[in-house]
Coordinates of C-alpha atoms in Angstrom, one line a residue:
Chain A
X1 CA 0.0 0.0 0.0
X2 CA 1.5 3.4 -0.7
X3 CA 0.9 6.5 1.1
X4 CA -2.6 8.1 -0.1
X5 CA -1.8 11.4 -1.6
X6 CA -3.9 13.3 0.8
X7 CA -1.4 12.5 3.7
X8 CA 1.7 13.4 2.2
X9 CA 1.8 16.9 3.2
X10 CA 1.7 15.3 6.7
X11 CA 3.8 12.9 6.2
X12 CA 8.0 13.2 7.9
X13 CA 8.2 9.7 6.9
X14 CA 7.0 6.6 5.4
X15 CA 8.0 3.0 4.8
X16 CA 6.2 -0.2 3.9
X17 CA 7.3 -3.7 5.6
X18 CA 5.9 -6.7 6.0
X19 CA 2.5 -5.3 3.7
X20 CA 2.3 -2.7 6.5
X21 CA 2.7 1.3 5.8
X22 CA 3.9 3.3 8.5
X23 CA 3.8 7.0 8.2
X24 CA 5.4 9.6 10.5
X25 CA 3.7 12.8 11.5
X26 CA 4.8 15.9 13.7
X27 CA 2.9 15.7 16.4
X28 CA 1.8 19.2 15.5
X29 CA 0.2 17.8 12.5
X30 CA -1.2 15.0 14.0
X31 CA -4.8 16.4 15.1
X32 CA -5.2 17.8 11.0
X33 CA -3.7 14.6 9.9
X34 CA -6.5 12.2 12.1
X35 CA -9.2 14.2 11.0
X36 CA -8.2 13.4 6.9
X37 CA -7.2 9.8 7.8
X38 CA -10.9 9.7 9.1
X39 CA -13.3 11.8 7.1
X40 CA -11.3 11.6 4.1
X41 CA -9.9 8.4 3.7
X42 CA -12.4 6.5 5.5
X43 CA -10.4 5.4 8.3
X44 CA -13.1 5.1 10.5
X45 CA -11.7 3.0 13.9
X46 CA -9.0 3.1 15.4
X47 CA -8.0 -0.2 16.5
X48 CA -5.5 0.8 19.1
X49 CA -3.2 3.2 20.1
X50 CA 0.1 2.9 22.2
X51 CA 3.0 3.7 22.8
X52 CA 7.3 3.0 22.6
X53 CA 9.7 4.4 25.2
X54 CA 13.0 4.5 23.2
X55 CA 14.6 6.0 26.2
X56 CA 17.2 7.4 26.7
X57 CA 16.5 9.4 23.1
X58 CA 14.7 12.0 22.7
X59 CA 11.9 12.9 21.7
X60 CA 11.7 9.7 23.8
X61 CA 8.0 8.3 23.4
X62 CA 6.6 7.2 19.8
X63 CA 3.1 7.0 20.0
X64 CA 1.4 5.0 17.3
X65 CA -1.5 4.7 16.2
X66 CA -3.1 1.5 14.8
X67 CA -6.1 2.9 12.2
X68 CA -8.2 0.4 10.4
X69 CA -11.2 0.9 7.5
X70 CA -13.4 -1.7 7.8
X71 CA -15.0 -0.8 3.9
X72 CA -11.4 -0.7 2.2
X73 CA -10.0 -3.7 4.8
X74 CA -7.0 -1.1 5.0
X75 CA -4.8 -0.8 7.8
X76 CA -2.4 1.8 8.3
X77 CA 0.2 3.1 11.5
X78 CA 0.8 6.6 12.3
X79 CA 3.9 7.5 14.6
X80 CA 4.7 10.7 15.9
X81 CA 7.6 11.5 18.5
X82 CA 7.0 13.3 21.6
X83 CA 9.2 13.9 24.9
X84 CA 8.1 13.6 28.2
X85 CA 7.3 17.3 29.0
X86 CA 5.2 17.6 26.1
X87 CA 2.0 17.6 25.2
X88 CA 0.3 15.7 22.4
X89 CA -3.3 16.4 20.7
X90 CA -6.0 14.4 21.7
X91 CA -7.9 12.4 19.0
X92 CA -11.0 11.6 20.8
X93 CA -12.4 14.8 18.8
X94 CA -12.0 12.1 16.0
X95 CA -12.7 8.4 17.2
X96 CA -14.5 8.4 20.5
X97 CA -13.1 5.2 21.0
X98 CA -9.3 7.0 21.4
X99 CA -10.5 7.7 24.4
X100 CA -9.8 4.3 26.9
X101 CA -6.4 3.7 24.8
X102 CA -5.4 7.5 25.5
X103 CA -6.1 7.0 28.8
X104 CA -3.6 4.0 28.9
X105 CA -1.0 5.4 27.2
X106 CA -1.2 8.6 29.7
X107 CA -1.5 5.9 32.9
X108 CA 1.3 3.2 31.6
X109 CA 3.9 5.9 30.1
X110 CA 3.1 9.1 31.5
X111 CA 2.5 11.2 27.8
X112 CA 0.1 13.6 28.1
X113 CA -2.8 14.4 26.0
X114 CA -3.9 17.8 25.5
X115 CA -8.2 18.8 25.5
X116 CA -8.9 14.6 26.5
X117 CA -12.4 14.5 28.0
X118 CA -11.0 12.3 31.1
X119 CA -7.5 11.9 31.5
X120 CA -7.3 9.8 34.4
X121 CA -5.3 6.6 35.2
X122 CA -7.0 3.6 33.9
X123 CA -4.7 0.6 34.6
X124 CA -3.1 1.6 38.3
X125 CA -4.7 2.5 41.1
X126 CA -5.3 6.9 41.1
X127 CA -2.3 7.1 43.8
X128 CA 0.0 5.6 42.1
X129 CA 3.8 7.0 41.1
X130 CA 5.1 6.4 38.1
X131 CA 4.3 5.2 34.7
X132 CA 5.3 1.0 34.9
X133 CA 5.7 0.8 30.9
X134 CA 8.6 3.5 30.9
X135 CA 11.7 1.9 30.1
X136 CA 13.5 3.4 33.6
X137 CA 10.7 1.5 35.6
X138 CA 12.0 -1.5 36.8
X139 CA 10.0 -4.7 35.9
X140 CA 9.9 -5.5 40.1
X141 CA 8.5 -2.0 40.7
X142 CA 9.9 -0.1 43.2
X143 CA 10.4 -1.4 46.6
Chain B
X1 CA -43.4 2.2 36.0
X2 CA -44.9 4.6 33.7
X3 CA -44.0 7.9 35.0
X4 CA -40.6 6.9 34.6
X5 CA -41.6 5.5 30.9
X6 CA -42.5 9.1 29.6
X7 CA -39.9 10.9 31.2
X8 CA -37.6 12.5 29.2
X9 CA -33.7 11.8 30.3
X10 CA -31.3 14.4 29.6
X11 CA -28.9 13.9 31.6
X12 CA -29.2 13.7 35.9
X13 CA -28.7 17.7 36.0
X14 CA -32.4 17.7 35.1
X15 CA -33.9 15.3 37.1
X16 CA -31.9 16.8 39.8
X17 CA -33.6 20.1 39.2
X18 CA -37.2 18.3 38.8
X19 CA -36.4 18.1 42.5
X20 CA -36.0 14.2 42.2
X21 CA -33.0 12.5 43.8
X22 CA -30.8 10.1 41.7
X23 CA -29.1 6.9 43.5
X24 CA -25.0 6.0 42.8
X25 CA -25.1 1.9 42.3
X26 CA -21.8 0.4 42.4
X27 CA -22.1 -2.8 40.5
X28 CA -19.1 -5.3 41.2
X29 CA -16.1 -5.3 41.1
X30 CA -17.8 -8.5 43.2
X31 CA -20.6 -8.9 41.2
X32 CA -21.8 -12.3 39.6
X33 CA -22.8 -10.9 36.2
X34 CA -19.6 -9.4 35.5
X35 CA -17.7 -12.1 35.4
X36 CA -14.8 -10.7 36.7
X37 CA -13.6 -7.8 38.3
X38 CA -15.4 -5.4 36.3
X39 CA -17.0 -2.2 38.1
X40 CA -19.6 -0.2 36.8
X41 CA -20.6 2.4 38.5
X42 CA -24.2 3.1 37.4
X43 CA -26.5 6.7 37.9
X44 CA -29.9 5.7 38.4
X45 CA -33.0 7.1 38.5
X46 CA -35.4 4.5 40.0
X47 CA -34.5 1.6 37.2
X48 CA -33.6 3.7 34.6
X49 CA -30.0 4.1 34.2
X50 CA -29.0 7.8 33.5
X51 CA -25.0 6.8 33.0
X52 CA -22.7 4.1 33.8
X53 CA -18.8 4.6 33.7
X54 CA -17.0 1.2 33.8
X55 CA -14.1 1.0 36.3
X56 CA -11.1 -1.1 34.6
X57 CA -8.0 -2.2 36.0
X58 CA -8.4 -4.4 38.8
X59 CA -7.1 -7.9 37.0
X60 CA -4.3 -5.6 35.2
X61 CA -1.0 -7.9 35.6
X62 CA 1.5 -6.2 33.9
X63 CA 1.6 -8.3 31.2
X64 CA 3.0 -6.2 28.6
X65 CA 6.1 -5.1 31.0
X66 CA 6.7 -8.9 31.4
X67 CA 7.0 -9.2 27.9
X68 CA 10.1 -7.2 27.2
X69 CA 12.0 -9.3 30.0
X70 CA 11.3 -12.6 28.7
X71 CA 12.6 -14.1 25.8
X72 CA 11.0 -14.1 22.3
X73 CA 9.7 -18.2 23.0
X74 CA 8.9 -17.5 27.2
X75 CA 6.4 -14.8 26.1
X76 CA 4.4 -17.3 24.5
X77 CA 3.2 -18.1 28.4
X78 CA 2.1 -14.9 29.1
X79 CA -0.2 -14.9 26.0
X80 CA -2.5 -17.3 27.3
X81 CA -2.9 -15.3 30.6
X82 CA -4.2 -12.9 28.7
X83 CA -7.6 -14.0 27.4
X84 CA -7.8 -16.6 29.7
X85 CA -10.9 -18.6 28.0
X86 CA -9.1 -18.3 24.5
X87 CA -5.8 -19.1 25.4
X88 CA -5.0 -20.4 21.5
X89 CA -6.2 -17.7 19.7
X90 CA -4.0 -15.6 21.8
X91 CA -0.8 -18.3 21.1
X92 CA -1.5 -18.0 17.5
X93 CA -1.5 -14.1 17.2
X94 CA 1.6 -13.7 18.9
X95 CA 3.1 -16.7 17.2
X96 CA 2.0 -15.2 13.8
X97 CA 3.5 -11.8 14.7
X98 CA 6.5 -13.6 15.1
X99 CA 7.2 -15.2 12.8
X100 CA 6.4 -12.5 10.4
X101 CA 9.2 -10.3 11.9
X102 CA 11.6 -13.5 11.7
X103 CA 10.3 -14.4 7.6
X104 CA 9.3 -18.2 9.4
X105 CA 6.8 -20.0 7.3
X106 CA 4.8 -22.9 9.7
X107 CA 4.6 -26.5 7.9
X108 CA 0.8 -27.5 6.5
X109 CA 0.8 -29.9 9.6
X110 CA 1.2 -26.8 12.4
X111 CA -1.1 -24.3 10.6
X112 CA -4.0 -26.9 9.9
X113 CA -3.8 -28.0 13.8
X114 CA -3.9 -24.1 14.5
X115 CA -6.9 -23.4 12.5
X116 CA -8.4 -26.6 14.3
X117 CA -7.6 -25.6 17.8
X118 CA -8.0 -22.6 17.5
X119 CA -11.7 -22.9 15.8
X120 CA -12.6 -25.5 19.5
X121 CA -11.1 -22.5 21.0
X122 CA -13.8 -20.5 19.6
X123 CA -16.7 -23.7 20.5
X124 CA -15.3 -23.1 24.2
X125 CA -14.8 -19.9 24.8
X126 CA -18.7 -19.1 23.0
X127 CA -19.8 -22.0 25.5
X128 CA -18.4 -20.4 29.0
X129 CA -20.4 -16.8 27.1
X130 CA -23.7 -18.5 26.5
X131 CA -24.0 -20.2 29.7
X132 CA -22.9 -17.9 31.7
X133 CA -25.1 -15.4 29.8
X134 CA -28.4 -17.7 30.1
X135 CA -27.4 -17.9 33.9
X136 CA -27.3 -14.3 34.2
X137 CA -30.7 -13.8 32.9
X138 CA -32.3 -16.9 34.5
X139 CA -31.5 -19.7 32.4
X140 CA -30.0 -22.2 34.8
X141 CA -30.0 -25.3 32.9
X142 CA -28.3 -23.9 29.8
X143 CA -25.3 -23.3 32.0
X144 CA -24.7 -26.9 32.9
X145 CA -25.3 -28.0 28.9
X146 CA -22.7 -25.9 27.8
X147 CA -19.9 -26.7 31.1
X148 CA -20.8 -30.7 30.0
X149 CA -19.5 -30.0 26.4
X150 CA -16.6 -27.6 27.5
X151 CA -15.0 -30.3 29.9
X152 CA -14.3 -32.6 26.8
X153 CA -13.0 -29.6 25.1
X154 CA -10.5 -28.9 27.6
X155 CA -9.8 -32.3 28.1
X156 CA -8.7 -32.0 24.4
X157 CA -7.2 -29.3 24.6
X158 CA -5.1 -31.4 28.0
X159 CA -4.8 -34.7 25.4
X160 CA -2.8 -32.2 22.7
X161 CA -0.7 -29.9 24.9
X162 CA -0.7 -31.5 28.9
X163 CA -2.6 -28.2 29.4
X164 CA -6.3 -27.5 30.2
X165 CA -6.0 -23.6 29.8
X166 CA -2.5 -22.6 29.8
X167 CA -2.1 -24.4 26.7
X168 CA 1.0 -22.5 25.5
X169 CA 1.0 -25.3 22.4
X170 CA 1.5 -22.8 19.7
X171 CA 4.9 -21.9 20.0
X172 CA 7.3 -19.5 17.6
X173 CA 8.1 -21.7 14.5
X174 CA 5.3 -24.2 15.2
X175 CA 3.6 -26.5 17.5
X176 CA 4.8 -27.7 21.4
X177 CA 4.5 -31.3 20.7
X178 CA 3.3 -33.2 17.9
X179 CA -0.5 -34.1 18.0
X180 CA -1.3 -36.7 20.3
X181 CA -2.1 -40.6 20.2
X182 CA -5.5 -41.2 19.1
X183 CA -6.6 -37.3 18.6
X184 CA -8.5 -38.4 15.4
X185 CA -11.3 -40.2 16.5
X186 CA -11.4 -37.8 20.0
X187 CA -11.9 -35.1 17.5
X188 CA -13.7 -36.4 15.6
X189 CA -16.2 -37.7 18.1
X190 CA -16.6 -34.1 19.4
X191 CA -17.4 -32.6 15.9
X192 CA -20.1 -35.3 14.9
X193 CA -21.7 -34.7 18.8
X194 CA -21.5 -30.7 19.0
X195 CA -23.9 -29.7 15.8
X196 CA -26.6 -32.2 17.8
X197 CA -25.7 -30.4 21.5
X198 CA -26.1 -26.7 20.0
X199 CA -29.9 -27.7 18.8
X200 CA -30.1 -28.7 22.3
X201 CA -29.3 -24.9 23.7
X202 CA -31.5 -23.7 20.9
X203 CA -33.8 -25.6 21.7
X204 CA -33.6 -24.2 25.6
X205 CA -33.0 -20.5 24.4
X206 CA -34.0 -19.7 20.4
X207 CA -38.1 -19.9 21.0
X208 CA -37.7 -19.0 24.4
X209 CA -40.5 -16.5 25.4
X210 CA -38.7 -15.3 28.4
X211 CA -35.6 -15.3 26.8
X212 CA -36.9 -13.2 23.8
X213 CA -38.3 -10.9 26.0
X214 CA -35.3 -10.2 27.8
X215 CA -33.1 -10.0 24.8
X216 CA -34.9 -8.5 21.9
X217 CA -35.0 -5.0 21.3
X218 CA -32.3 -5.0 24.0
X219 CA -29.1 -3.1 23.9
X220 CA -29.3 -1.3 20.3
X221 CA -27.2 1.5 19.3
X222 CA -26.2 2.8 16.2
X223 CA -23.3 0.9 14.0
X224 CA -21.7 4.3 13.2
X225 CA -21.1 4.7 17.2
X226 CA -20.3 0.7 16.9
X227 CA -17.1 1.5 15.0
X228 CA -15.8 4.8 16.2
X229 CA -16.4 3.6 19.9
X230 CA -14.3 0.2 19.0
X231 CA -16.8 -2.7 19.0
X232 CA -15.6 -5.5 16.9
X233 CA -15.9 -9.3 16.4
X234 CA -20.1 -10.7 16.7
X235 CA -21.3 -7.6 17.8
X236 CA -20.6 -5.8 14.9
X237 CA -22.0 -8.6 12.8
X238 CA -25.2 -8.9 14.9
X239 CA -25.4 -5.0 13.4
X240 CA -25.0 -6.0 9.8
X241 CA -21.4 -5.5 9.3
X242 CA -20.0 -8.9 8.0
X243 CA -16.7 -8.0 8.9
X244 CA -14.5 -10.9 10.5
X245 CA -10.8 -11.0 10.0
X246 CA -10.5 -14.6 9.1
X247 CA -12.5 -13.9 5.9
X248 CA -10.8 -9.7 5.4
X249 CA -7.5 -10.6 6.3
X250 CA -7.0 -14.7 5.9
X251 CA -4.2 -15.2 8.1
X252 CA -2.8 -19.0 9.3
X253 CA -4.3 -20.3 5.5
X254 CA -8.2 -19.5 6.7
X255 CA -8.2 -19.2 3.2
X256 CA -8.2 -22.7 2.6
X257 CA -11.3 -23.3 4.4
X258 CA -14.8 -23.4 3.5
X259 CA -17.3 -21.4 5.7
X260 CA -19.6 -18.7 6.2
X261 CA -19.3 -15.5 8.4
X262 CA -23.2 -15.2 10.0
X263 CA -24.7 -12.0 10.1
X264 CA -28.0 -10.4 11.6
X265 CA -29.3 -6.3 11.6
X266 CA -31.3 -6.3 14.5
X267 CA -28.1 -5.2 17.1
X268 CA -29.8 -5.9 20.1
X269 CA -28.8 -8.5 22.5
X270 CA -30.9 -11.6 20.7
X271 CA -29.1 -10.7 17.4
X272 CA -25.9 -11.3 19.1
X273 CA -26.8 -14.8 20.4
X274 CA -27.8 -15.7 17.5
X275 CA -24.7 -14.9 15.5
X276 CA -22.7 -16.8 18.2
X277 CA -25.0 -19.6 17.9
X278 CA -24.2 -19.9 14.2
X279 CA -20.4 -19.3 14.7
X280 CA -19.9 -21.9 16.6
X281 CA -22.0 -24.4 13.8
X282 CA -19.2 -22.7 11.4
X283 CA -16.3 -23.7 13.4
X284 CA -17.1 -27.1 14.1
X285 CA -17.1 -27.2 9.7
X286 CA -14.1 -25.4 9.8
X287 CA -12.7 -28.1 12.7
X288 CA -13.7 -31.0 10.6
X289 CA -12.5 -29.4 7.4
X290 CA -9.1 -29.0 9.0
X291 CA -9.1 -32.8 10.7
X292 CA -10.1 -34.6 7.4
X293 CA -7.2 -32.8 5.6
X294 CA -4.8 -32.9 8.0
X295 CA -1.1 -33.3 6.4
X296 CA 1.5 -35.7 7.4
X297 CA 4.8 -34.1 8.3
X298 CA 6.4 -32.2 10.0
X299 CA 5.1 -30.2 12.9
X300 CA 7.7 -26.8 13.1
X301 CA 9.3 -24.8 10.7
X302 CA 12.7 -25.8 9.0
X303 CA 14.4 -23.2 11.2
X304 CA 17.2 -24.8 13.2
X305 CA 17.8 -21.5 15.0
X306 CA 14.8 -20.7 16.3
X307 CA 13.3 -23.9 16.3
X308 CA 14.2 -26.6 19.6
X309 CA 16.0 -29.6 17.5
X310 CA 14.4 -33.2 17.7
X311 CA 16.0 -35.0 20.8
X312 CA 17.4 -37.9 19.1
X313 CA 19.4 -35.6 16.6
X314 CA 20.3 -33.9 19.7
X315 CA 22.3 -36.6 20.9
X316 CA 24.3 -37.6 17.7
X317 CA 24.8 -34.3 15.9
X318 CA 27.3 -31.8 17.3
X319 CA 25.1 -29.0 15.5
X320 CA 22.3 -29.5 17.0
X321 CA 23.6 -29.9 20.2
X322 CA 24.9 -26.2 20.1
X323 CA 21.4 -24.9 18.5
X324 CA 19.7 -26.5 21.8
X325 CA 22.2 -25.3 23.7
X326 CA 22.0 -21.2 22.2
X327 CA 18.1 -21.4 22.1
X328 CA 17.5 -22.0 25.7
X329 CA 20.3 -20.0 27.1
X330 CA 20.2 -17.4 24.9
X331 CA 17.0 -17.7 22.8
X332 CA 16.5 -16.3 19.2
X333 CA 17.6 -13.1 17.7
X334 CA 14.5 -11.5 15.7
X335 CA 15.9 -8.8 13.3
X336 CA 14.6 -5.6 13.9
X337 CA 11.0 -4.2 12.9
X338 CA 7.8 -3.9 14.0
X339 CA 4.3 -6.2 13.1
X340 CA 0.7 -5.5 14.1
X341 CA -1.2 -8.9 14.0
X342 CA -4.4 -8.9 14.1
X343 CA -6.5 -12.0 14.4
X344 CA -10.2 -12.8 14.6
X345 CA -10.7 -14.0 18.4
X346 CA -13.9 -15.3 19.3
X347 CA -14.2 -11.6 21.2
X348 CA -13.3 -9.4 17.8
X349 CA -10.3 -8.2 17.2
X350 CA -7.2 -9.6 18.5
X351 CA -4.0 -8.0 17.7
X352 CA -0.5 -8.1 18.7
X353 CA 1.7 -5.2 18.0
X354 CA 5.5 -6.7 18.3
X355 CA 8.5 -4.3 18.7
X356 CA 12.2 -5.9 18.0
X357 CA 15.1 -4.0 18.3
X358 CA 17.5 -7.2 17.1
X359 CA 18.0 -8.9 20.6
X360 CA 16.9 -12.6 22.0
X361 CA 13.7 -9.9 24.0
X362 CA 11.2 -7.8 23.0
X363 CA 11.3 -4.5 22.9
X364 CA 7.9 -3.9 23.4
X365 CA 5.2 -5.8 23.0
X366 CA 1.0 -4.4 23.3
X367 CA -2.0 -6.5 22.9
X368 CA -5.1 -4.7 21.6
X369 CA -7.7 -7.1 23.2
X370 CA -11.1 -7.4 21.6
X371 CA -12.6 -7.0 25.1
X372 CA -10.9 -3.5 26.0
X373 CA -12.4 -1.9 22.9
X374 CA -15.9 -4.0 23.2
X375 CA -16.5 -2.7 27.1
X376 CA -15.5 0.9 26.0
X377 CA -18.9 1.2 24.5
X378 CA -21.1 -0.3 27.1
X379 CA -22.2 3.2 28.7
X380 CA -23.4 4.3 25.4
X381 CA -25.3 1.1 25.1
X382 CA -26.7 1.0 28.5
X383 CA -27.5 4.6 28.9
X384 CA -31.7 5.3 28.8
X385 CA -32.2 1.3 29.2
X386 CA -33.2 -0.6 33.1
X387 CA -31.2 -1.6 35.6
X388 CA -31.6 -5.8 34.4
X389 CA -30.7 -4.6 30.9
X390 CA -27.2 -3.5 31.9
X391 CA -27.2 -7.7 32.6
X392 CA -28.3 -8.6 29.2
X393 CA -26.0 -6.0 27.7
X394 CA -22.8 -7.1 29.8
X395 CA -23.6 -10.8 28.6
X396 CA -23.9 -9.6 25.1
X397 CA -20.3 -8.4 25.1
X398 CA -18.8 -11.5 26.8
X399 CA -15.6 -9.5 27.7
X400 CA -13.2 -10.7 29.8
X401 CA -11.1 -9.1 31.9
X402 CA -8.2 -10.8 31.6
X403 CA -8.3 -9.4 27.9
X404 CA -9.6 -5.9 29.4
X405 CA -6.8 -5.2 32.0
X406 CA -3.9 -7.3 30.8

């Protein structure tokens, strides 16, 4: 699959492996970019959305994004590159169902999401320090 | 009753200001018909639920963090903790994944015992959601029909891997062990059986007029909402979308096989029992399709460094000795890249997303479980309906949290 021509102006990068297109997007771009993957190509889930700590570089997080069109059976993974300080869009606005995998990604590595309707932990307990999925988070835990 | 009927809900801020008083219900994380720890914690006024918000987390394990210190072939263990009642569909996925990253092809042998065992997967994990389900809504009996038939599936599923539920028999580059003494006619026994034992649950449930009337017209909401909330696997086919990933995206050769992807409109709760219903009628065909054509050979990949060597070459061939030795000290180096895998578990959509960064570990790995995007939608389905709807509507999912917190 090659990288519809609507998303190239979005695109940093793009490569195919394996049959699957990965395409990067600043994560300034990435709100704009959702909203064409959605309304224009017909990307219409998302089927999940996650996260990579490449720690220690930075921009240290990768956050991806697993779209899928159920008409077109096409599947397609965005990327964008954030560091911890930051503060990444929010596609709920888009796919209400961005909103539980948000919420893990925020709870498990600590990225923020900006304008999410309920950005609350969703895997640990609310008192908990510490995002367990970070790379610097020992697989013990703290003791 | 009917004061409630004609009122118009808007949300609690106006029943608040009607000078009526709404009640908080926390339901679970204890609660029978949530099979699990699952808690919703529900906004009613009188029976009428004005919102639920589901309360996740309480079963999450750390699976995903376990991953990246285990070794490509150890993870396979943690996979069938994850869905605990379809333990194989969740060894194939990652299997698949994989293999894709290391360019391994499975022999005819492995992948048509996969599609079989992973099809009785589907039989048995559909079983523990119907009779739970009927229980739930006051269907004893169906509950002890369906255990009967799921003991003699786990038994087989003992008979091919020593396991009842942590099979861990698909492994990277095949199967665990190759299939059993006498799994033919065991098999095939079950398949000829099973097609007779689903009339008999039909025949409890289908005509049902207690049944109906707790299921019909239950639990609709609008396939637009389906698909950006998440929902996949029979749900979305109770709602008209014949969407199933064996059929879209043939992985494991489902392409080989012969059979039909059921489909109602109605959405409501009913619909969805009836599309599981007939699933389960189409994987016994695809069981039986993939027992009468099963190949002779061998039962892993020709890949001596990823795959364990036999144990009598082992003991006469130097090379083989030192594979052994490097896989289970060391394990396998998968080149770097990234797959998503995505599978069609009898939940929906089952996907691994595998990270390698060239090392015998994973970098990371995440599992999109069917049942974490499925329960994301339940307060939009539950939302207007009664108190004993948000039973009907929980069984209709059949999520489980092993899937949902990971």
């Amino acid at each position: 699959m090659d990288i519809p021509e609507l998303l190239q102006p979005f695109a940093l990068a793009s490569q195919t492996r394996f049959g699957e297109l990965t395409v990067e997007v600043a994560p300034g771009n990435l709100l704009e970019a959702c909203r064409v993957l959605k309304h224009q190509l017909g990307f219409e889930r998302v089927s999940t959305i996650t996260a990579v700590d490449r720690y220690p570089l930075s921009p240290r997080f990768e956050v991806v994004y697993h779209l899928h069109s159920v008409k077109s059976r096409q599947r397609i993974r965005i990327k964008t590159r954030v560091d911890e300080d930051a503060e990444l869009d929010s596609v709920t606005s888009v796919w209400r169902g961005a909103n539980w995998y948000e919420r893990e990604v925020f709870d498990l590595f600590g990225v923020r999401f900006a304008n999410h309707p309920d950005l609350r932990r969703i895997m640990m307990p609310d008192d908990w320090t510490g995002h367990p999925l970070r790379k610097d988070y020992p697989v013990e835990g703290y003791k | 009753m009917s004061s409630q009927d004609t009122l118009t809900l808007t949300g609690s801020a106006d029943v608040a200001s009607a000078g009526r008083r709404t009640m908080t219900l926390n339901m679970g994380p204890q609660h029978p018909s949530t099979h699990g720890v699952l808690r919703l914690v529900l906004e009613l006024d009188g029976e009428r639920v004005l919102s639920a918000k589901p309360d996740i987390g309480y079963l999450h394990t750390g699976i995903e963090k376990e991953f990246e210190a285990k070794t490509y072939q150890q993870g396979v263990t943690l996979t069938d903790r994850i869905d605990y009642l379809a333990n194989l569909s969740n060894n194939l996925c990652y299997a698949l994944a994989v293999e894709k990253l290391l360019g391994i092809e499975v022999p005819p042998k492995a992948v048509y015992t996969r599609v079989m065992l992973t099809e009785l997967t589907r039989i048995s994990s559909h079983l523990v959601w119907l009779g739970t389900h009927a229980i739930d809504l006051g269907a004893m009996s169906v509950f002890l029909y369906c255990f009967r038939e799921r003991e003699e599936l786990l038994r087989i599923f003992e008979m091919f891997s020593g396991q009842r539920m942590m099979t861990s028999y698909f492994r990277i580059g095949g199967l665990a062990l190759d299939l059993p003494r006498g799994w033919r006619q065991r098999v095939a026994r079950f398949l000829d059986q099973m097609p007779s034992k689903i009339d008999e649950y039909e025949d409890l449930l289908t005509n049902n007029r207690i049944w109906k009337i707790r299921t019909q017209g239950i639990g609709i909401m609008p396939v637009e909402d389906m698909l950006d909330l998440g929902i996949t696997g029979p749900m979305l086919r109770a709602a008209g979308i014949a969407y199933d990933i064996r059929k879209a995206e043939p992985y494991s050769g489902y392409d080989r096989f012969d059979f039909r992807v059921p489909t109602r409109t109605e959405n409501d709760v009913y619909a969805r029992y009836q599309v599981r219903i007939e699933e389960m009628r189409e994987s016994v065909k695809i069981a039986r399709q993939a027992l009468e054509g099963m190949p002779e050979g061998p039962f892993t990949a020709d890949a001596p460094k990823v795959v364990l060597p036999e144990r009598e070459k082992m003991k006469t061939q130097m090379e083989a000795l030192i594979y052994h030795f490097k896989i289970v000290t060391e394990g396998f180096r998968v080149p770097e890249g990234e797959v998503y895998q995505a599978i069609e578990s009898p939940r929906g959509e089952l996907g691994y997303y595998v990270v390698s960064d060239g090392t015998a570990k994973p970098y990371r790995v995440h599992v999109r479980g069917p049942s974490f995007g499925n329960l994301q939608a339940l307060p939009a389905m539950v939302q207007g309906g009664l108190v004993s709807d948000v039973i009907a509507c929980l069984g209709s999912m059949d999520f489980v949290l092993g899937d949902t917190d990971r």
